[in-house]
Amino acid sequence: MKFRADIQGLRALAVLLVIAHHFFPMTITGGFFGVDIFFVISGYIITLTLNEQQQNSLRKSLLEFYARRVRRILPSALAVILLSVVFTYLLLGSITASDTAVDGIFAALFLANIHFNSSVVDYFATGLPQPILQHYWSLAIEEQFYLFWPLLFFISKKQSTRLTVVIILSVTSFIFAINSLSNSSPTAYLSTLTRVWELGIGATVALWKFRISSSHLSYLSLVFLIVLSIFFTPETDFPGLPALVISLLTCAVIMNSDSNRFLASRVMTWIGDRSYTLYLVHWPVFQIAFLYRGTELLIIQKLVLILLISAISATLFRYLEDPIRHSEKLRNKAHSTLTLGFGASTVTILLLISLRSLV
């Protein structure tokens, strides 16, 4: 698909909001919805990618799709899991490292959201110790979505049928989310079933192919997203109606077809390129530092940590994520990529089991 600099900038905005919320929760009180922006973008990009593969056979398309996901997602995800467990052991001791290793096993299996829901983890427990790999819940939801979405996508070759199915699934998921929130379900926030509609909205935009030629709407949507990150709070109903507002604002930017020069700027696209590793790295670094110090971090300490996160993320991107993602040796070898991915995941899980037994 054609590269969209503004969507890359939108990824940058999403990760910056999430990091700002975690580091400055009393100021950027609603920055957590950066994850919702990511979900909409993912639904849009993945559906466009699948749409471009429709000329291939189902088997070949699925193999190529999953191989790309492995190259894109797995290397940095597994590396951060292992590094988090090792540094947790070195800085926080064996008990916390053992718990993190267990969390890491579920994270490596992309079941983190189910694991943390079963553990009744409170995502918004500000000021309290939180799982060091807690943020893998959103990655788990995306990967679970990727697991079934391609199969659903190839039910029919007709765009109208695909669009109808996507809309039905999205509406059903949204109703389930509203119902879960009204019943005060503790699992609503981290559940895949309550989040599919956000990915579905992005998919709908991709299938509908509707475009708006108004840069003013794109900029206005961007301003609203930033303003709402200050006014929304952890008490705001997510993923309910407020999440729908965020999703629609995100769609308004996407539908404006690269008209937002701020998002398409070099700085924003540079951050957007590294948004995935920034997201993976920021929470373990912050949480390990918080637990090591044993109290709220000072502003200067947070700023130093942000620089550290940026350096680690840039290194992972430069020497791990980007080379593997664009590897010429793996690009046309879907079977080899999937085999290596399965092997890497298996080795990571075995290492985590060994580390847990050692600590």
mmCIF file of C-alpha atoms in Angstrom:
data_model
loop_
_atom_site.group_PDB
_atom_site.id
_atom_site.type_symbol
_atom_site.label_atom_id
_atom_site.label_comp_id
_atom_site.label_asym_id
_atom_site.label_seq_id
_atom_site.Cartn_x
_atom_site.Cartn_y
_atom_site.Cartn_z
ATOM 1 C CA MET A 1 0.000 0.000 0.000
ATOM 2 C CA LYS A 2 1.023 3.600 -0.536
ATOM 3 C CA PHE A 3 2.980 5.134 2.338
ATOM 4 C CA ARG A 4 0.943 7.706 4.274
ATOM 5 C CA ALA A 5 3.194 10.100 6.193
ATOM 6 C CA ASP A 6 0.226 11.555 8.064
ATOM 7 C CA ILE A 7 -0.787 8.119 9.381
ATOM 8 C CA GLN A 8 2.783 7.611 10.557
ATOM 9 C CA GLY A 9 2.465 10.963 12.325
ATOM 10 C CA LEU A 10 -0.837 9.817 13.806
ATOM 11 C CA ARG A 11 1.009 6.822 15.256
ATOM 12 C CA ALA A 12 3.468 9.279 16.773
ATOM 13 C CA LEU A 13 0.633 11.225 18.374
ATOM 14 C CA ALA A 14 -0.838 8.013 19.765
ATOM 15 C CA VAL A 15 2.369 6.831 21.413
ATOM 16 C CA LEU A 16 3.220 10.310 22.713
ATOM 17 C CA LEU A 17 -0.203 10.527 24.374
ATOM 18 C CA VAL A 18 0.241 7.131 26.028
ATOM 19 C CA ILE A 19 3.738 7.954 27.292
ATOM 20 C CA ALA A 20 2.649 11.388 28.497
ATOM 21 C CA HIS A 21 -0.270 9.840 30.373
ATOM 22 C CA HIS A 22 1.926 7.296 32.113
ATOM 23 C CA PHE A 23 4.616 9.800 33.035
ATOM 24 C CA PHE A 24 2.331 12.736 33.833
ATOM 25 C CA PRO A 25 -1.061 11.188 34.738
ATOM 26 C CA MET A 26 -2.285 14.278 36.581
ATOM 27 C CA THR A 27 -1.799 16.480 33.502
ATOM 28 C CA ILE A 28 -2.435 14.270 30.449
ATOM 29 C CA THR A 29 -5.295 12.510 32.226
ATOM 30 C CA GLY A 30 -6.810 11.051 29.063
ATOM 31 C CA GLY A 31 -3.667 10.175 27.124
ATOM 32 C CA PHE A 32 -4.432 6.484 27.584
ATOM 33 C CA PHE A 33 -6.730 6.709 24.544
ATOM 34 C CA GLY A 34 -3.645 6.751 22.350
ATOM 35 C CA VAL A 35 -4.184 2.984 22.367
ATOM 36 C CA ASP A 36 -7.638 3.499 20.842
ATOM 37 C CA ILE A 37 -6.031 5.542 18.056
ATOM 38 C CA PHE A 38 -3.642 2.654 17.435
ATOM 39 C CA PHE A 39 -6.553 0.219 17.166
ATOM 40 C CA VAL A 40 -8.306 2.288 14.500
ATOM 41 C CA ILE A 41 -5.086 2.705 12.514
ATOM 42 C CA SER A 42 -4.396 -1.036 12.705
ATOM 43 C CA GLY A 43 -7.868 -1.927 11.456
ATOM 44 C CA TYR A 44 -7.426 0.462 8.548
ATOM 45 C CA ILE A 45 -3.906 -0.623 7.540
ATOM 46 C CA ILE A 46 -4.514 -4.351 7.901
ATOM 47 C CA THR A 47 -7.707 -4.250 5.864
ATOM 48 C CA LEU A 48 -6.027 -2.242 3.097
ATOM 49 C CA THR A 49 -3.207 -4.789 3.041
ATOM 50 C CA LEU A 50 -5.615 -7.707 2.783
ATOM 51 C CA ASN A 51 -7.568 -5.916 0.095
ATOM 52 C CA GLU A 52 -4.440 -5.604 -2.038
ATOM 53 C CA GLN A 53 -3.805 -9.345 -1.736
ATOM 54 C CA GLN A 54 -7.188 -10.442 -3.052
ATOM 55 C CA GLN A 55 -5.730 -11.416 -6.415
ATOM 56 C CA ASN A 56 -3.663 -14.143 -4.712
ATOM 57 C CA SER A 57 -4.917 -17.532 -3.595
ATOM 58 C CA LEU A 58 -6.297 -17.737 -0.055
ATOM 59 C CA ARG A 59 -3.439 -19.924 1.161
ATOM 60 C CA LYS A 60 -0.724 -17.710 -0.309
ATOM 61 C CA SER A 61 -2.390 -14.539 0.952
ATOM 62 C CA LEU A 62 -2.686 -15.871 4.493
ATOM 63 C CA LEU A 63 0.905 -17.085 4.554
ATOM 64 C CA GLU A 64 2.222 -13.744 3.313
ATOM 65 C CA PHE A 65 0.012 -11.826 5.719
ATOM 66 C CA TYR A 66 1.090 -13.766 8.799
ATOM 67 C CA ALA A 67 4.724 -13.718 7.703
ATOM 68 C CA ARG A 68 4.621 -9.910 7.539
ATOM 69 C CA ARG A 69 3.037 -9.779 10.997
ATOM 70 C CA VAL A 70 5.811 -12.002 12.362
ATOM 71 C CA ARG A 71 8.551 -9.816 10.872
ATOM 72 C CA ARG A 72 6.848 -6.641 12.080
ATOM 73 C CA ILE A 73 5.721 -7.594 15.573
ATOM 74 C CA LEU A 74 7.687 -10.494 16.976
ATOM 75 C CA PRO A 75 11.391 -9.472 17.148
ATOM 76 C CA SER A 76 11.015 -6.358 19.307
ATOM 77 C CA ALA A 77 8.150 -7.831 21.339
ATOM 78 C CA LEU A 78 10.160 -10.887 22.385
ATOM 79 C CA ALA A 79 13.339 -8.880 22.976
ATOM 80 C CA VAL A 80 11.585 -6.428 25.317
ATOM 81 C CA ILE A 81 9.959 -9.277 27.251
ATOM 82 C CA LEU A 82 13.317 -10.934 27.915
ATOM 83 C CA LEU A 83 15.110 -7.675 28.710
ATOM 84 C CA SER A 84 12.318 -6.688 31.106
ATOM 85 C CA VAL A 85 12.599 -9.942 33.055
ATOM 86 C CA VAL A 86 16.397 -9.729 33.243
ATOM 87 C CA PHE A 87 16.456 -6.133 34.463
ATOM 88 C CA THR A 88 13.590 -6.791 36.843
ATOM 89 C CA TYR A 89 15.690 -9.520 38.441
ATOM 90 C CA LEU A 90 18.812 -7.352 38.601
ATOM 91 C CA LEU A 91 17.064 -4.285 40.042
ATOM 92 C CA LEU A 92 13.977 -5.559 41.840
ATOM 93 C CA GLY A 93 14.813 -9.073 42.942
ATOM 94 C CA SER A 94 13.678 -12.616 42.331
ATOM 95 C CA ILE A 95 10.048 -12.421 43.451
ATOM 96 C CA THR A 96 9.090 -9.614 41.093
ATOM 97 C CA ALA A 97 11.200 -11.198 38.338
ATOM 98 C CA SER A 98 9.362 -14.491 38.771
ATOM 99 C CA ASP A 99 5.979 -12.759 38.456
ATOM 100 C CA THR A 100 7.210 -10.841 35.413
ATOM 101 C CA ALA A 101 8.434 -14.065 33.798
ATOM 102 C CA VAL A 102 4.939 -15.536 34.145
ATOM 103 C CA ASP A 103 3.449 -12.373 32.632
ATOM 104 C CA GLY A 104 6.055 -12.633 29.893
ATOM 105 C CA ILE A 105 4.939 -16.136 28.928
ATOM 106 C CA PHE A 106 1.384 -14.902 28.370
ATOM 107 C CA ALA A 107 2.710 -11.815 26.563
ATOM 108 C CA ALA A 108 4.777 -14.006 24.222
ATOM 109 C CA LEU A 109 1.642 -16.045 23.491
ATOM 110 C CA PHE A 110 -0.313 -12.807 22.874
ATOM 111 C CA LEU A 111 -2.713 -13.658 25.688
ATOM 112 C CA ALA A 112 -1.680 -10.854 28.027
ATOM 113 C CA ASN A 113 -5.106 -9.206 28.091
ATOM 114 C CA ILE A 114 -6.796 -12.481 29.091
ATOM 115 C CA HIS A 115 -4.096 -13.139 31.701
ATOM 116 C CA PHE A 116 -4.356 -9.690 33.287
ATOM 117 C CA ASN A 117 -8.154 -9.809 33.231
ATOM 118 C CA SER A 118 -8.079 -13.118 35.081
ATOM 119 C CA SER A 119 -5.685 -11.517 37.573
ATOM 120 C CA VAL A 120 -8.099 -8.557 37.983
ATOM 121 C CA VAL A 121 -5.381 -6.025 37.152
ATOM 122 C CA ASP A 122 -6.531 -2.395 37.418
ATOM 123 C CA TYR A 123 -5.023 -0.570 34.433
ATOM 124 C CA PHE A 124 -5.655 2.818 36.066
ATOM 125 C CA ALA A 125 -4.234 2.113 39.526
ATOM 126 C CA THR A 126 -2.097 5.259 39.574
ATOM 127 C CA GLY A 127 0.668 5.353 42.167
ATOM 128 C CA LEU A 128 0.481 1.606 42.844
ATOM 129 C CA PRO A 129 2.804 -1.162 41.610
ATOM 130 C CA GLN A 130 1.686 -2.453 38.228
ATOM 131 C CA PRO A 131 2.802 -5.477 36.175
ATOM 132 C CA ILE A 132 5.917 -4.570 34.220
ATOM 133 C CA LEU A 133 4.539 -6.137 31.032
ATOM 134 C CA GLN A 134 0.983 -4.921 31.537
ATOM 135 C CA HIS A 135 1.016 -2.838 28.356
ATOM 136 C CA TYR A 136 1.190 -6.006 26.235
ATOM 137 C CA TRP A 137 -2.588 -6.279 26.671
ATOM 138 C CA SER A 138 -3.160 -4.033 23.637
ATOM 139 C CA LEU A 139 -0.674 -5.967 21.531
ATOM 140 C CA ALA A 140 -2.526 -9.170 22.467
ATOM 141 C CA ILE A 141 -5.834 -7.714 21.280
ATOM 142 C CA GLU A 142 -4.359 -6.708 17.931
ATOM 143 C CA GLU A 143 -2.779 -10.121 17.383
ATOM 144 C CA GLN A 144 -6.006 -11.903 18.320
ATOM 145 C CA PHE A 145 -7.760 -9.663 15.813
ATOM 146 C CA TYR A 146 -5.168 -10.495 13.146
ATOM 147 C CA LEU A 147 -5.731 -14.197 13.789
ATOM 148 C CA PHE A 148 -9.346 -14.289 12.649
ATOM 149 C CA TRP A 149 -9.694 -11.149 10.520
ATOM 150 C CA PRO A 150 -7.991 -12.467 7.347
ATOM 151 C CA LEU A 151 -10.154 -15.593 7.395
ATOM 152 C CA LEU A 152 -13.273 -13.475 7.707
ATOM 153 C CA PHE A 153 -12.035 -11.138 4.999
ATOM 154 C CA PHE A 154 -11.847 -13.915 2.425
ATOM 155 C CA ILE A 155 -15.415 -15.137 2.965
ATOM 156 C CA SER A 156 -16.442 -13.121 -0.049
ATOM 157 C CA LYS A 157 -14.746 -11.297 -2.901
ATOM 158 C CA LYS A 158 -17.481 -8.658 -2.922
ATOM 159 C CA GLN A 159 -16.575 -5.425 -1.165
ATOM 160 C CA SER A 160 -20.203 -4.828 -0.261
ATOM 161 C CA THR A 161 -20.421 -8.185 1.527
ATOM 162 C CA ARG A 162 -17.169 -7.565 3.354
ATOM 163 C CA LEU A 163 -18.313 -4.127 4.418
ATOM 164 C CA THR A 164 -21.641 -5.512 5.672
ATOM 165 C CA VAL A 165 -19.899 -8.189 7.741
ATOM 166 C CA VAL A 166 -17.466 -5.655 9.211
ATOM 167 C CA ILE A 167 -20.282 -3.279 10.166
ATOM 168 C CA ILE A 168 -22.339 -6.053 11.790
ATOM 169 C CA LEU A 169 -19.357 -7.285 13.804
ATOM 170 C CA SER A 170 -18.388 -3.759 14.830
ATOM 171 C CA VAL A 171 -21.895 -2.823 15.953
ATOM 172 C CA THR A 172 -22.201 -6.083 17.908
ATOM 173 C CA SER A 173 -18.854 -5.463 19.610
ATOM 174 C CA PHE A 174 -19.786 -1.869 20.441
ATOM 175 C CA ILE A 175 -23.100 -2.939 21.972
ATOM 176 C CA PHE A 176 -21.237 -5.545 24.021
ATOM 177 C CA ALA A 177 -18.796 -2.869 25.195
ATOM 178 C CA ILE A 178 -21.613 -0.524 26.256
ATOM 179 C CA ASN A 179 -23.388 -3.367 28.046
ATOM 180 C CA SER A 180 -20.179 -4.417 29.836
ATOM 181 C CA LEU A 181 -19.574 -0.867 31.010
ATOM 182 C CA SER A 182 -23.166 -0.454 32.211
ATOM 183 C CA ASN A 183 -22.738 -3.621 34.261
ATOM 184 C CA SER A 184 -19.403 -2.321 35.623
ATOM 185 C CA SER A 185 -17.579 -5.334 34.235
ATOM 186 C CA PRO A 186 -13.956 -5.350 35.488
ATOM 187 C CA THR A 187 -12.870 -7.052 32.262
ATOM 188 C CA ALA A 188 -14.377 -4.528 29.840
ATOM 189 C CA TYR A 189 -11.269 -2.414 29.320
ATOM 190 C CA LEU A 190 -8.891 -5.248 28.408
ATOM 191 C CA SER A 191 -11.321 -7.482 26.532
ATOM 192 C CA THR A 192 -10.912 -8.239 22.844
ATOM 193 C CA LEU A 193 -14.693 -8.486 22.444
ATOM 194 C CA THR A 194 -15.153 -4.890 23.626
ATOM 195 C CA ARG A 195 -12.371 -3.613 21.344
ATOM 196 C CA VAL A 196 -13.041 -5.275 17.993
ATOM 197 C CA TRP A 197 -15.358 -2.426 16.994
ATOM 198 C CA GLU A 198 -12.460 0.078 17.121
ATOM 199 C CA LEU A 199 -10.428 -2.017 14.707
ATOM 200 C CA GLY A 200 -13.636 -2.512 12.738
ATOM 201 C CA ILE A 201 -14.133 1.236 12.321
ATOM 202 C CA GLY A 202 -10.692 1.493 10.763
ATOM 203 C CA ALA A 203 -11.513 -1.488 8.542
ATOM 204 C CA THR A 204 -14.777 0.182 7.490
ATOM 205 C CA VAL A 205 -12.909 3.292 6.336
ATOM 206 C CA ALA A 206 -10.544 1.094 4.306
ATOM 207 C CA LEU A 207 -13.378 -0.814 2.625
ATOM 208 C CA TRP A 208 -15.666 2.175 2.137
ATOM 209 C CA LYS A 209 -12.894 4.144 0.381
ATOM 210 C CA PHE A 210 -14.604 7.418 1.239
ATOM 211 C CA ARG A 211 -12.278 10.414 1.248
ATOM 212 C CA ILE A 212 -12.607 14.005 2.434
ATOM 213 C CA SER A 213 -10.629 16.793 0.804
ATOM 214 C CA SER A 214 -10.611 19.156 3.758
ATOM 215 C CA SER A 215 -7.346 19.767 5.554
ATOM 216 C CA HIS A 216 -9.277 21.976 7.999
ATOM 217 C CA LEU A 217 -11.207 18.935 9.274
ATOM 218 C CA SER A 218 -7.971 16.997 9.714
ATOM 219 C CA TYR A 219 -6.360 19.769 11.754
ATOM 220 C CA LEU A 220 -9.540 20.326 13.763
ATOM 221 C CA SER A 221 -9.743 16.602 14.572
ATOM 222 C CA LEU A 222 -6.112 16.674 15.663
ATOM 223 C CA VAL A 223 -6.771 19.627 17.977
ATOM 224 C CA PHE A 224 -9.779 17.860 19.490
ATOM 225 C CA LEU A 225 -7.711 14.739 20.140
ATOM 226 C CA ILE A 226 -5.100 16.765 21.998
ATOM 227 C CA VAL A 227 -7.701 18.738 23.977
ATOM 228 C CA LEU A 228 -9.602 15.598 24.959
ATOM 229 C CA SER A 229 -6.375 14.032 26.241
ATOM 230 C CA ILE A 230 -6.465 16.724 28.915
ATOM 231 C CA PHE A 231 -10.188 16.592 29.689
ATOM 232 C CA PHE A 232 -10.830 12.843 29.609
ATOM 233 C CA THR A 233 -9.905 10.950 32.782
ATOM 234 C CA PRO A 234 -9.565 7.301 33.852
ATOM 235 C CA GLU A 235 -13.161 7.581 35.063
ATOM 236 C CA THR A 236 -14.350 8.288 31.507
ATOM 237 C CA ASP A 237 -16.225 5.294 30.061
ATOM 238 C CA PHE A 238 -13.784 3.447 27.815
ATOM 239 C CA PRO A 239 -14.264 1.690 25.477
ATOM 240 C CA GLY A 240 -17.757 3.234 25.321
ATOM 241 C CA LEU A 241 -19.157 6.384 23.732
ATOM 242 C CA PRO A 242 -16.059 8.530 24.476
ATOM 243 C CA ALA A 243 -13.969 5.909 22.659
ATOM 244 C CA LEU A 244 -16.346 6.240 19.709
ATOM 245 C CA VAL A 245 -15.601 9.977 19.629
ATOM 246 C CA ILE A 246 -11.852 9.277 19.598
ATOM 247 C CA SER A 247 -12.266 6.658 16.869
ATOM 248 C CA LEU A 248 -14.297 8.992 14.660
ATOM 249 C CA LEU A 249 -11.773 11.809 15.102
ATOM 250 C CA THR A 250 -9.022 9.389 14.118
ATOM 251 C CA CYS A 251 -11.019 8.359 11.051
ATOM 252 C CA ALA A 252 -11.481 12.019 10.101
ATOM 253 C CA VAL A 253 -7.702 12.370 9.922
ATOM 254 C CA ILE A 254 -7.264 9.117 7.986
ATOM 255 C CA MET A 255 -9.958 10.005 5.440
ATOM 256 C CA ASN A 256 -8.256 13.291 4.625
ATOM 257 C CA SER A 257 -5.587 11.546 2.596
ATOM 258 C CA ASP A 258 -2.249 12.956 3.693
ATOM 259 C CA SER A 259 -3.474 16.554 4.005
ATOM 260 C CA ASN A 260 -2.115 17.193 7.506
ATOM 261 C CA ARG A 261 1.357 18.685 7.150
ATOM 262 C CA PHE A 262 2.009 18.651 10.880
ATOM 263 C CA LEU A 263 1.445 14.913 11.138
ATOM 264 C CA ALA A 264 3.413 14.398 7.914
ATOM 265 C CA SER A 265 6.383 16.415 9.200
ATOM 266 C CA ARG A 266 9.806 14.795 9.536
ATOM 267 C CA VAL A 267 9.744 14.887 13.329
ATOM 268 C CA MET A 268 6.333 13.236 13.610
ATOM 269 C CA THR A 269 7.066 10.594 10.983
ATOM 270 C CA TRP A 270 10.421 9.853 12.661
ATOM 271 C CA ILE A 271 8.634 9.252 15.952
ATOM 272 C CA GLY A 272 5.899 7.347 14.140
ATOM 273 C CA ASP A 273 8.456 5.003 12.592
ATOM 274 C CA ARG A 274 9.635 4.137 16.099
ATOM 275 C CA SER A 275 6.223 4.248 17.772
ATOM 276 C CA TYR A 276 6.042 0.482 18.188
ATOM 277 C CA THR A 277 9.360 0.153 20.004
ATOM 278 C CA LEU A 278 8.616 3.319 21.996
ATOM 279 C CA TYR A 279 5.377 1.758 23.174
ATOM 280 C CA LEU A 280 7.041 -1.539 24.070
ATOM 281 C CA VAL A 281 9.937 0.031 25.958
ATOM 282 C CA HIS A 282 8.358 2.953 27.810
ATOM 283 C CA TRP A 283 6.297 1.081 30.372
ATOM 284 C CA PRO A 284 8.925 -1.443 31.615
ATOM 285 C CA VAL A 285 11.514 1.329 31.986
ATOM 286 C CA PHE A 286 9.097 3.587 33.839
ATOM 287 C CA GLN A 287 7.667 0.877 36.070
ATOM 288 C CA ILE A 288 11.034 -0.673 36.976
ATOM 289 C CA ALA A 289 12.351 2.789 37.889
ATOM 290 C CA PHE A 290 9.228 3.520 39.936
ATOM 291 C CA LEU A 291 9.450 0.235 41.840
ATOM 292 C CA TYR A 292 13.208 0.587 42.338
ATOM 293 C CA ARG A 293 12.842 4.054 43.839
ATOM 294 C CA GLY A 294 9.815 3.023 45.854
ATOM 295 C CA THR A 295 8.028 6.344 45.494
ATOM 296 C CA GLU A 296 6.848 8.874 42.906
ATOM 297 C CA LEU A 297 9.581 9.870 40.475
ATOM 298 C CA LEU A 298 10.799 13.451 40.316
ATOM 299 C CA ILE A 299 10.331 15.490 37.133
ATOM 300 C CA ILE A 300 14.049 15.434 36.338
ATOM 301 C CA GLN A 301 14.100 11.661 36.793
ATOM 302 C CA LYS A 302 11.153 11.260 34.435
ATOM 303 C CA LEU A 303 12.860 13.397 31.810
ATOM 304 C CA VAL A 304 16.033 11.292 32.064
ATOM 305 C CA LEU A 305 13.936 8.137 31.694
ATOM 306 C CA ILE A 306 12.254 9.544 28.584
ATOM 307 C CA LEU A 307 15.682 10.097 27.058
ATOM 308 C CA LEU A 308 16.656 6.541 28.016
ATOM 309 C CA ILE A 309 13.453 5.167 26.476
ATOM 310 C CA SER A 310 14.130 7.104 23.273
ATOM 311 C CA ALA A 311 17.672 5.723 23.053
ATOM 312 C CA ILE A 312 16.632 2.110 23.681
ATOM 313 C CA SER A 313 13.750 2.374 21.217
ATOM 314 C CA ALA A 314 15.924 3.886 18.499
ATOM 315 C CA THR A 315 18.500 1.113 19.018
ATOM 316 C CA LEU A 316 15.906 -1.661 18.806
ATOM 317 C CA PHE A 317 14.407 -0.067 15.723
ATOM 318 C CA ARG A 318 17.763 0.405 13.987
ATOM 319 C CA TYR A 319 19.348 -2.957 14.725
ATOM 320 C CA LEU A 320 16.435 -5.351 15.227
ATOM 321 C CA GLU A 321 12.993 -4.241 14.033
ATOM 322 C CA ASP A 322 13.835 -2.492 10.777
ATOM 323 C CA PRO A 323 16.432 -4.991 9.437
ATOM 324 C CA ILE A 324 14.175 -7.992 10.058
ATOM 325 C CA ARG A 325 11.036 -6.283 8.831
ATOM 326 C CA HIS A 326 12.643 -5.348 5.511
ATOM 327 C CA SER A 327 14.878 -8.391 5.157
ATOM 328 C CA GLU A 328 15.205 -9.386 1.507
ATOM 329 C CA LYS A 329 16.023 -12.945 2.576
ATOM 330 C CA LEU A 330 12.754 -13.313 4.465
ATOM 331 C CA ARG A 331 10.438 -11.133 2.391
ATOM 332 C CA ASN A 332 9.692 -13.824 -0.207
ATOM 333 C CA LYS A 333 9.969 -16.785 2.156
ATOM 334 C CA ALA A 334 6.770 -16.910 4.136
ATOM 335 C CA HIS A 335 7.309 -20.475 5.343
ATOM 336 C CA SER A 336 10.805 -19.692 6.601
ATOM 337 C CA THR A 337 9.600 -16.540 8.340
ATOM 338 C CA LEU A 338 6.778 -18.368 10.114
ATOM 339 C CA THR A 339 9.100 -21.208 11.127
ATOM 340 C CA LEU A 340 11.646 -18.755 12.546
ATOM 341 C CA GLY A 341 8.883 -16.861 14.329
ATOM 342 C CA PHE A 342 7.513 -20.010 15.917
ATOM 343 C CA GLY A 343 11.013 -21.049 16.922
ATOM 344 C CA ALA A 344 11.827 -17.660 18.436
ATOM 345 C CA SER A 345 8.575 -17.650 20.438
ATOM 346 C CA THR A 346 9.209 -21.187 21.680
ATOM 347 C CA VAL A 347 12.765 -20.373 22.732
ATOM 348 C CA THR A 348 11.587 -17.202 24.488
ATOM 349 C CA ILE A 349 8.921 -19.089 26.443
ATOM 350 C CA LEU A 350 11.409 -21.826 27.411
ATOM 351 C CA LEU A 351 13.875 -19.173 28.562
ATOM 352 C CA LEU A 352 11.173 -17.515 30.655
ATOM 353 C CA ILE A 353 10.251 -20.823 32.240
ATOM 354 C CA SER A 354 13.930 -21.455 33.010
ATOM 355 C CA LEU A 355 14.422 -17.951 34.411
ATOM 356 C CA ARG A 356 11.377 -18.371 36.631
ATOM 357 C CA SER A 357 12.687 -21.644 38.005
ATOM 358 C CA LEU A 358 16.119 -20.119 38.626
ATOM 359 C CA VAL A 359 14.833 -17.068 40.495
#
